Short mmCIF file of C-alpha atoms and ligand atoms in Angstrom, two decimals:
data_model
loop_
_atom_site.label_atom_id
_atom_site.label_comp_id
_atom_site.label_asym_id
_atom_site.label_seq_id
_atom_site.Cartn_x
_atom_site.Cartn_y
_atom_site.Cartn_z
CA THR A 1 115.14 151.64 -33.88
CA SER A 2 115.35 149.99 -30.57
CA PRO A 3 118.16 148.34 -29.75
CA LEU A 4 115.31 145.37 -28.03
CA ASP A 5 112.73 143.00 -29.89
CA VAL A 6 109.48 144.10 -27.62
CA ALA A 7 107.47 141.72 -29.66
CA LYS A 8 109.61 138.86 -28.50
CA ILE A 9 110.52 140.17 -24.62
CA ARG A 10 106.84 140.23 -24.72
CA ASP A 11 105.83 136.89 -24.37
CA ASP A 12 107.26 136.52 -22.03
CA PHE A 13 105.65 138.88 -19.51
CA PRO A 14 101.59 136.57 -19.18
CA ILE A 15 100.19 139.94 -18.08
CA LEU A 16 100.95 141.93 -20.67
CA ASN A 17 99.13 139.71 -23.11
CA THR A 18 95.68 140.50 -21.08
CA GLN A 19 92.84 142.76 -21.60
CA SER A 20 92.38 146.03 -19.58
CA ALA A 21 89.09 146.14 -17.11
CA SER A 22 88.12 147.95 -20.44
CA GLY A 23 88.05 145.55 -22.58
CA ARG A 24 91.45 146.86 -24.45
CA PRO A 25 94.61 146.26 -25.13
CA LEU A 26 96.33 146.69 -21.66
CA VAL A 27 98.69 149.58 -21.72
CA TYR A 28 100.91 149.13 -18.93
CA PHE A 29 103.06 152.50 -17.95
CA ASP A 30 102.75 152.56 -13.81
CA ASN A 31 106.72 150.69 -14.03
CA ALA A 32 106.79 152.83 -11.64
CA ALA A 33 105.05 151.73 -9.41
CA THR A 34 106.09 148.42 -9.52
CA THR A 35 107.00 146.53 -12.63
CA GLN A 36 106.25 143.21 -14.12
CA ARG A 37 107.18 139.44 -13.90
CA PRO A 38 107.82 137.94 -16.59
CA ASN A 39 107.90 133.48 -16.54
CA ALA A 40 111.13 133.08 -15.76
CA VAL A 41 110.26 134.77 -12.37
CA ILE A 42 107.04 132.60 -11.48
CA ASP A 43 108.83 129.85 -12.82
CA ALA A 44 111.10 129.91 -10.03
CA MET A 45 109.64 130.73 -7.14
CA SER A 46 106.95 128.31 -7.72
CA ARG A 47 109.48 125.69 -8.69
CA CYS A 48 111.07 126.54 -5.27
CA TYR A 49 107.39 126.16 -3.84
CA ARG A 50 107.12 122.77 -5.61
CA GLU A 51 110.16 120.38 -4.94
CA TYR A 52 112.66 122.30 -2.32
CA TYR A 53 111.11 125.04 0.15
CA SER A 54 111.93 125.04 3.21
CA ASN A 55 114.16 127.76 5.99
CA VAL A 56 117.78 128.44 5.48
CA HIS A 57 120.53 128.04 7.43
CA ARG A 58 118.60 125.85 10.37
CA GLY A 59 118.26 122.02 9.41
CA ILE A 60 120.80 119.93 8.72
CA HIS A 61 118.47 117.84 6.28
CA THR A 62 118.21 117.62 2.38
CA LEU A 63 115.29 120.30 1.41
CA SER A 64 116.53 123.14 3.72
CA GLU A 65 120.78 122.74 1.99
CA ALA A 66 118.88 122.55 -0.72
CA SER A 67 117.13 126.35 0.17
CA THR A 68 120.36 128.26 2.34
CA GLY A 69 121.56 126.98 -1.11
CA ALA A 70 120.00 128.40 -3.11
CA TYR A 71 119.05 131.65 -0.91
CA GLU A 72 123.25 132.07 -0.85
CA ASN A 73 123.16 131.57 -5.08
CA ALA A 74 120.90 134.48 -4.64
CA ARG A 75 122.96 136.91 -3.00
CA ALA A 76 125.96 135.97 -4.90
CA THR A 77 123.42 137.14 -7.84
CA VAL A 78 122.06 140.01 -6.93
CA ALA A 79 126.19 140.92 -5.97
CA SER A 80 127.97 140.72 -9.88
CA PHE A 81 124.62 142.19 -10.51
CA MET A 82 125.53 145.92 -8.36
CA ASN A 83 128.64 145.32 -9.24
CA ALA A 84 129.36 144.96 -5.34
CA SER A 85 133.53 143.15 -3.77
CA THR A 86 131.96 140.33 -1.22
CA THR A 87 128.59 138.92 -0.59
CA SER A 88 129.03 140.23 3.38
CA GLU A 89 128.12 143.65 1.97
CA VAL A 90 124.66 142.28 -0.08
CA VAL A 91 121.44 142.90 3.22
CA PHE A 92 118.32 141.07 1.76
CA ALA A 93 115.69 144.00 3.11
CA ALA A 94 112.50 143.66 3.13
CA GLY A 95 112.29 146.50 0.36
CA THR A 96 113.81 150.48 -0.44
CA THR A 97 111.78 151.06 2.76
CA ALA A 98 112.60 148.67 4.96
CA ALA A 99 116.84 149.24 4.09
CA ILE A 100 116.50 153.42 4.34
CA ASN A 101 114.66 153.02 7.82
CA THR A 102 117.29 149.43 8.46
CA VAL A 103 120.35 152.37 7.71
CA ALA A 104 118.81 155.52 10.03
CA ARG A 105 118.21 153.54 12.83
CA SER A 106 121.73 151.41 13.55
CA TRP A 107 123.67 153.73 11.46
CA GLY A 108 121.69 156.79 12.86
CA ASP A 109 121.06 156.83 16.22
CA GLN A 110 124.67 155.38 16.22
CA ASN A 111 126.57 158.46 14.16
CA LEU A 112 124.32 161.29 14.27
CA SER A 113 123.09 163.78 17.70
CA SER A 114 122.05 167.21 17.74
CA GLY A 115 123.12 170.25 15.87
CA ASP A 116 124.11 167.24 12.48
CA VAL A 117 122.62 167.42 9.18
CA ILE A 118 121.47 165.35 6.41
CA LEU A 119 121.03 166.94 2.97
CA LEU A 120 118.73 165.11 0.69
CA LEU A 121 117.01 166.49 -2.82
CA ILE A 122 113.23 167.64 -2.66
CA SER A 123 112.81 165.33 -5.21
CA GLU A 124 113.33 163.29 -2.93
CA HIS A 125 110.21 159.76 -2.68
CA HIS A 126 108.49 159.47 1.84
CA ALA A 127 110.47 156.62 1.71
CA ASN A 128 113.71 158.44 1.53
CA ILE A 129 112.76 161.52 4.02
CA VAL A 130 109.87 160.33 6.42
CA PRO A 131 112.83 157.85 7.62
CA TRP A 132 115.79 160.78 8.55
CA HIS A 133 112.65 162.63 10.13
CA GLN A 134 112.46 160.45 11.97
CA LEU A 135 116.13 160.51 12.72
CA ALA A 136 115.70 163.57 13.60
CA GLU A 137 113.18 163.20 16.32
CA ARG A 138 115.12 160.55 18.12
CA VAL A 139 118.56 162.81 18.26
CA GLY A 140 118.69 166.19 17.17
CA CYS A 141 119.16 166.40 13.91
CA ARG A 142 118.49 168.69 10.69
CA VAL A 143 117.38 167.83 7.80
CA GLU A 144 117.93 170.11 4.61
CA PHE A 145 116.24 170.21 1.35
CA ILE A 146 118.31 171.57 -2.33
CA ALA A 147 116.36 173.44 -4.44
CA ILE A 148 114.99 172.56 -7.70
CA ASN A 149 115.59 174.37 -10.05
CA ASP A 150 112.45 176.28 -12.98
CA ASP A 151 113.63 173.13 -15.72
CA PHE A 152 113.22 171.06 -12.66
CA LEU A 153 116.52 170.33 -12.04
CA ILE A 154 119.43 169.72 -9.04
CA ASP A 155 122.88 171.13 -11.34
CA ASP A 156 126.13 170.20 -9.88
CA GLU A 157 126.59 174.05 -8.17
CA ALA A 158 123.84 173.95 -6.31
CA VAL A 159 124.01 170.56 -4.84
CA ALA A 160 128.18 171.40 -4.11
CA SER A 161 126.88 174.47 -3.06
CA ALA A 162 124.77 172.95 -0.36
CA ILE A 163 127.33 171.04 1.11
CA GLN A 164 129.86 173.43 1.99
CA THR A 165 126.79 175.05 3.36
CA HIS A 166 125.86 172.53 5.95
CA GLN A 167 128.18 170.08 5.99
CA PRO A 168 126.20 166.99 5.76
CA LYS A 169 126.90 164.75 8.10
CA LEU A 170 125.08 162.35 5.44
CA PHE A 171 124.21 162.60 2.15
CA ALA A 172 120.83 160.91 1.13
CA PHE A 173 119.70 160.82 -2.17
CA GLY A 174 117.75 159.63 -5.10
CA ALA A 175 119.40 158.43 -8.25
CA ALA A 176 116.71 158.86 -10.37
CA SER A 177 113.27 160.24 -9.32
CA ASN A 178 110.41 158.75 -10.04
CA THR A 179 108.28 162.25 -10.28
CA LEU A 180 110.46 164.19 -12.22
CA GLY A 181 112.78 161.15 -13.92
CA THR A 182 115.75 162.62 -13.62
CA GLU A 183 118.67 160.44 -13.89
CA TYR A 184 121.52 162.15 -11.72
CA PRO A 185 125.10 162.30 -11.64
CA VAL A 186 125.54 159.49 -8.69
CA LYS A 187 128.89 159.64 -8.64
CA ARG A 188 129.98 163.62 -9.00
CA TRP A 189 128.07 163.99 -5.60
CA THR A 190 128.99 161.69 -4.03
CA GLN A 191 132.30 162.05 -4.01
CA LEU A 192 131.27 165.43 -3.98
CA ALA A 193 129.70 164.67 -0.26
CA HIS A 194 132.89 162.65 0.34
CA ASP A 195 135.71 165.91 0.59
CA VAL A 196 133.59 167.48 3.46
CA GLY A 197 133.48 163.81 5.22
CA ALA A 198 130.12 163.47 4.45
CA THR A 199 128.17 159.31 4.64
CA VAL A 200 126.98 158.71 1.06
CA LEU A 201 123.76 157.39 0.19
CA ILE A 202 122.02 156.73 -2.86
CA ASP A 203 118.16 155.52 -3.29
CA ALA A 204 118.41 153.56 -5.98
CA ALA A 205 114.82 152.25 -6.71
CA GLN A 206 114.30 153.55 -9.93
CA ALA A 207 118.14 153.20 -11.24
CA ALA A 208 117.88 149.66 -10.34
CA PRO A 209 115.22 148.98 -12.97
CA HIS A 210 117.01 151.18 -16.07
CA TRP A 211 121.02 151.30 -15.80
CA GLN A 212 124.27 148.97 -14.56
CA LEU A 213 124.13 149.70 -10.71
CA ASP A 214 128.00 149.61 -9.85
CA VAL A 215 128.60 150.32 -6.47
CA GLN A 216 131.96 150.34 -6.50
CA ASP A 217 132.43 152.32 -9.26
CA TRP A 218 129.64 154.57 -7.50
CA GLY A 219 132.14 154.66 -4.72
CA ALA A 220 128.90 155.93 -1.96
CA ASP A 221 127.92 153.90 1.40
CA PHE A 222 125.16 152.13 1.30
CA VAL A 223 122.39 151.25 -2.07
CA VAL A 224 119.23 150.52 -1.65
CA PHE A 225 116.76 148.80 -4.35
CA SER A 226 113.10 147.19 -4.44
CA GLY A 227 113.05 143.74 -5.94
CA HIS A 228 108.84 144.77 -7.10
CA LYS A 229 110.58 147.04 -9.70
CA VAL A 230 113.09 144.39 -11.06
CA CYS A 231 110.15 142.95 -12.46
CA GLY A 232 111.36 141.03 -8.81
CA PRO A 233 108.55 139.85 -6.64
CA THR A 234 107.57 141.95 -3.59
CA GLY A 235 108.27 141.88 -0.23
CA ILE A 236 112.62 141.69 -0.18
CA GLY A 237 114.39 144.49 -1.82
CA VAL A 238 118.77 144.72 -0.88
CA LEU A 239 120.34 147.23 1.92
CA TRP A 240 124.15 147.42 -0.08
CA GLY A 241 126.48 149.55 2.51
CA ARG A 242 130.16 149.72 2.28
CA GLU A 243 131.54 146.53 4.24
CA SER A 244 133.57 148.15 6.85
CA LEU A 245 130.45 150.41 7.15
CA LEU A 246 127.72 147.50 7.94
CA ASP A 247 130.09 145.45 10.11
CA SER A 248 130.62 148.77 12.83
CA MET A 249 126.08 149.26 13.17
CA PRO A 250 124.82 147.38 15.99
CA PRO A 251 121.70 145.16 14.41
CA PHE A 252 118.88 147.09 14.16
CA LEU A 253 115.82 143.90 13.90
CA GLY A 254 117.00 140.78 16.82
CA GLY A 255 115.73 138.10 16.54
CA GLY A 256 116.25 134.27 15.68
CA GLY A 257 119.28 134.04 12.54
CA MET A 258 120.71 137.33 13.32
CA ILE A 259 122.92 135.84 16.61
CA ASP A 260 126.23 134.56 17.25
CA THR A 261 125.19 133.10 21.16
CA VAL A 262 122.20 134.01 23.05
CA THR A 263 122.78 133.91 26.70
CA THR A 264 120.13 134.91 29.89
CA ASP A 265 122.60 137.42 29.86
CA GLY A 266 122.55 139.22 26.76
CA PHE A 267 123.57 137.53 23.26
CA THR A 268 127.36 137.66 20.75
CA SER A 269 125.90 139.60 16.36
CA HIS A 270 125.76 137.31 13.75
CA SER A 271 128.48 138.32 11.38
CA LEU A 272 127.19 139.99 8.15
CA PRO A 273 124.47 139.68 5.97
CA GLU A 274 123.14 138.55 8.21
CA LYS A 275 123.88 141.07 11.67
CA PHE A 276 120.77 142.79 9.15
CA GLU A 277 118.43 139.56 8.59
CA ALA A 278 116.66 138.58 11.79
CA GLY A 279 113.49 136.12 11.19
CA THR A 280 113.51 133.63 8.47
CA PRO A 281 114.24 135.46 5.03
CA PRO A 282 112.30 136.63 2.33
CA ILE A 283 113.68 133.05 1.19
CA VAL A 284 111.43 132.39 -2.33
CA GLU A 285 111.52 136.00 -2.57
CA ALA A 286 115.07 135.98 -3.10
CA ILE A 287 115.53 133.32 -5.57
CA GLY A 288 112.88 135.05 -7.49
CA LEU A 289 115.38 137.71 -7.68
CA GLU A 290 117.93 136.40 -8.70
CA ALA A 291 115.82 135.16 -11.67
CA ALA A 292 114.60 138.70 -12.10
CA VAL A 293 118.49 140.02 -12.67
CA LYS A 294 119.28 137.15 -14.19
CA TYR A 295 116.63 138.25 -17.09
CA LEU A 296 117.62 141.74 -17.47
CA LEU A 297 120.86 141.10 -17.36
CA GLN A 298 120.54 139.38 -20.70
CA ILE A 299 118.59 141.15 -21.90
CA GLY A 300 121.39 144.25 -21.30
CA MET A 301 120.75 147.41 -19.04
CA ASP A 302 122.24 149.25 -21.53
CA ASN A 303 119.51 148.26 -23.75
CA ILE A 304 116.68 148.75 -21.90
CA HIS A 305 117.72 152.03 -20.27
CA ALA A 306 118.62 153.15 -24.62
CA HIS A 307 114.47 151.90 -25.56
CA GLU A 308 113.26 153.87 -23.02
CA ARG A 309 115.16 156.56 -23.20
CA GLN A 310 113.65 156.54 -26.82
CA LEU A 311 109.76 155.53 -25.24
CA GLY A 312 110.11 157.84 -23.05
CA SER A 313 111.10 161.18 -25.17
CA ARG A 314 108.58 160.57 -27.36
CA ALA A 315 106.34 160.62 -24.42
CA ASP A 316 107.53 163.95 -23.62
CA ALA A 317 107.57 165.76 -26.98
CA GLY A 318 104.22 164.06 -27.55
CA LEU A 319 102.84 165.85 -24.61
CA ARG A 320 104.79 168.60 -24.73
CA GLU A 321 102.61 169.25 -27.76
CA ILE A 322 99.11 169.15 -26.55
CA ALA A 323 96.96 172.04 -25.64
CA GLY A 324 97.09 172.75 -21.96
CA VAL A 325 99.09 169.72 -20.94
CA ARG A 326 101.97 170.51 -19.08
CA VAL A 327 105.59 167.96 -18.05
CA ILE A 328 106.55 168.25 -14.42
CA GLY A 329 109.76 167.38 -14.94
CA PRO A 330 113.19 168.24 -17.06
CA THR A 331 114.01 167.30 -21.25
CA PRO A 332 114.30 164.37 -22.48
CA LYS A 333 118.92 164.96 -22.43
CA HIS A 334 117.98 164.56 -18.43
CA LYS A 335 115.69 161.61 -17.84
CA GLY A 336 114.18 157.93 -18.86
CA GLY A 337 111.36 156.52 -19.44
CA ILE A 338 108.84 158.48 -16.18
CA ASN A 339 106.48 161.60 -17.73
CA SER A 340 104.77 163.28 -14.78
CA PHE A 341 102.24 166.07 -16.79
CA VAL A 342 98.88 167.95 -15.76
CA VAL A 343 96.15 168.88 -18.33
CA GLU A 344 94.59 172.46 -16.97
CA GLY A 345 92.48 172.43 -15.28
CA VAL A 346 90.91 168.89 -15.04
CA HIS A 347 92.39 166.80 -11.98
CA ALA A 348 95.55 164.70 -12.02
CA HIS A 349 92.31 161.59 -10.33
CA ASP A 350 89.87 162.36 -13.26
CA VAL A 351 93.00 162.29 -16.14
CA SER A 352 94.11 159.24 -14.81
CA GLN A 353 90.66 156.77 -14.53
CA PHE A 354 89.33 158.52 -18.36
CA LEU A 355 92.99 156.49 -19.41
CA ASP A 356 92.28 154.13 -17.50
CA GLY A 357 88.57 153.54 -19.46
CA GLN A 358 91.29 153.70 -22.41
CA GLY A 359 92.92 150.71 -21.25
CA VAL A 360 96.14 152.89 -20.30
CA ALA A 361 97.40 152.23 -16.17
CA VAL A 362 99.50 155.59 -15.37
CA ARG A 363 99.76 156.49 -11.65
CA ALA A 364 98.25 159.80 -10.07
CA GLY A 365 98.23 162.31 -6.71
CA HIS A 366 101.90 163.15 -5.49
CA HIS A 367 103.73 159.79 -6.06
CA CYS A 368 105.51 160.17 -2.98
CA THR A 369 106.82 163.17 -3.39
CA MET A 370 104.49 165.65 -0.98
CA PRO A 371 107.41 168.05 -0.78
CA LEU A 372 108.20 168.32 -5.01
CA HIS A 373 104.86 168.34 -5.47
CA ASN A 374 104.45 172.00 -2.55
CA ALA A 375 107.39 173.66 -4.30
CA ILE A 376 105.89 173.27 -7.47
CA GLY A 377 102.68 174.31 -6.95
CA VAL A 378 100.94 171.59 -7.69
CA SER A 379 98.67 169.18 -5.62
CA ALA A 380 98.69 166.36 -8.07
CA THR A 381 100.54 164.95 -11.29
CA SER A 382 99.21 162.73 -13.28
CA ARG A 383 102.55 159.99 -14.18
CA ALA A 384 103.28 157.96 -17.39
CA SER A 385 106.37 155.52 -16.61
CA CYS A 386 107.57 153.72 -19.10
CA TYR A 387 110.11 150.22 -19.69
CA PHE A 388 111.77 147.83 -21.60
CA TYR A 389 108.78 145.87 -22.63
CA ASN A 390 106.15 149.08 -23.85
CA THR A 391 106.40 149.78 -27.45
CA ILE A 392 106.25 152.56 -29.21
CA ASP A 393 102.40 152.22 -30.28
CA GLU A 394 101.70 151.98 -26.40
CA VAL A 395 103.32 155.89 -25.90
CA ASP A 396 101.03 156.76 -29.12
CA VAL A 397 97.91 155.03 -27.68
CA PHE A 398 98.68 156.86 -24.75
CA LEU A 399 99.41 160.36 -26.09
CA GLN A 400 95.60 160.08 -27.77
CA ALA A 401 94.13 159.42 -24.69
CA VAL A 402 95.47 162.20 -22.93
CA SER A 403 95.01 164.49 -26.65
CA ASP A 404 91.52 163.53 -25.41
CA VAL A 405 91.15 164.05 -21.78
CA ARG A 406 90.32 168.12 -22.26
CA ASP A 407 87.29 167.37 -24.77
CA ARG A 408 85.30 165.66 -22.80
CA PHE A 409 86.58 167.38 -18.83
CA ALA A 410 86.13 170.81 -20.63
CA LYS A 411 82.16 170.49 -20.38
CA THR A 412 81.61 168.55 -17.27
CA GLY A 413 85.04 170.65 -15.05
CA ARG A 414 84.28 167.79 -12.63
CA ARG A 415 87.02 168.30 -9.62
CA ARG A 416 88.61 165.38 -7.81
CA ARG A 417 89.56 165.72 -3.90
CA SER A 418 93.49 164.22 -3.84
CA ARG A 419 93.48 161.62 -1.60
CA GLU A 420 96.98 159.58 -0.97
CA SER A 421 98.41 156.84 -3.75
CA ARG A 422 101.62 155.05 -2.93
CA SER A 423 104.54 155.63 -5.79
N1 PMP B 501 112.17 155.46 -3.50
C1 PMP B 501 111.68 155.18 -4.98
C2 PMP B 501 112.12 156.26 -5.41
C3 PMP B 501 110.79 154.70 -5.06
O1 PMP B 501 110.79 155.32 -6.05
C4 PMP B 501 110.24 153.54 -4.24
C5 PMP B 501 108.54 153.44 -4.78
N2 PMP B 501 107.85 154.23 -5.60
C6 PMP B 501 111.11 153.59 -2.49
C7 PMP B 501 111.56 154.90 -2.46
C8 PMP B 501 109.96 152.79 -2.03
O2 PMP B 501 110.47 151.77 -2.22
P1 PMP B 501 109.91 150.10 -1.77
O3 PMP B 501 108.05 150.87 -1.72
O4 PMP B 501 109.13 149.83 -3.10
O5 PMP B 501 110.28 150.43 -0.46
#
């Protein structure tokens, strides 16, 4: 049984009580792409705009003080959500992608050079690949990948041996794969990389929504995530970095807010975290993110994880029983609420469109993990990703719809060209 009162939780999310375009109840299973927002988030943002919105850190008028206070309170709440030891380490960025690019430009340009190695997992999201390819083009370093085995897993030995072989300067990996659903042992792998003196960046985009983040326990050097995947707004995310490391890095974006002094000859940087927050920051988004993480904490990260693991394992088992369906991912023991799959003879886009007609929203494509799809030898998959507000009944609606897919498409044999799909 689930530790959550899901019926009560669903009342907090207006969109979950809407109907799909097909006129059926909406089954929202695209949570790995983005989550939905509870009233607590929508109301907190709307209250700010209605009652105390102003720019931060600039004016000394009452409204500016109110919004500055709220913005800094949001930072303190997010710091405690991640168990950061100080708010100086919590930089608001536009999202995971922006945070990783900031590290690549600032820390990467300063610390990597020709012959150095950046080590990644083959399951990385493009956001944790492309900035490193770009860095490699700039400074001449190399990007290496750790492969998955036939069970879609990466074991400790493979990680340890890649680290020994490549002696990377940076080991950057997703705490959980947005395609395979695999949850990786963040603390152990961080330790293995630290043993050879590597810096470690954790892409927690698929972890922050589901497990208790603990940057001090993990021991990594950078941890990043996005607001919109934790029931918060788009346009905001977090770059957490070890204080001494952030202190030693040059600012990436220059402009207002990030300086101490500016003269006709140059500038000096502000202290942390403002040094990395040039320009007007995402003020209302930070307030929304605070409301979101408070909402998650009130439900309880352990409860969230337990509930979605139940849904995920039921979906996994059900998919494996349907003839012609192949699950692209490890067994439930190793993953959370994400299940990617292919239906023999039917393109993933057709699967997704058929499911949409049944009211079930799933993602189709490469989910921004092309190297992983190439390694597996499939060009596209369908992905069902659930969250704490989903129900077992919804999993059953989804499974019924998938089992109907083949009957429908076996007759027509339609194919669709692969399109770029964001995740
Ligand atoms: N990393 C992972 C593992 C993700 O799942 C995503 C979003 N799909 C990202 C990075 C990129 O996040 P954003 O688009 O919010 O910057």
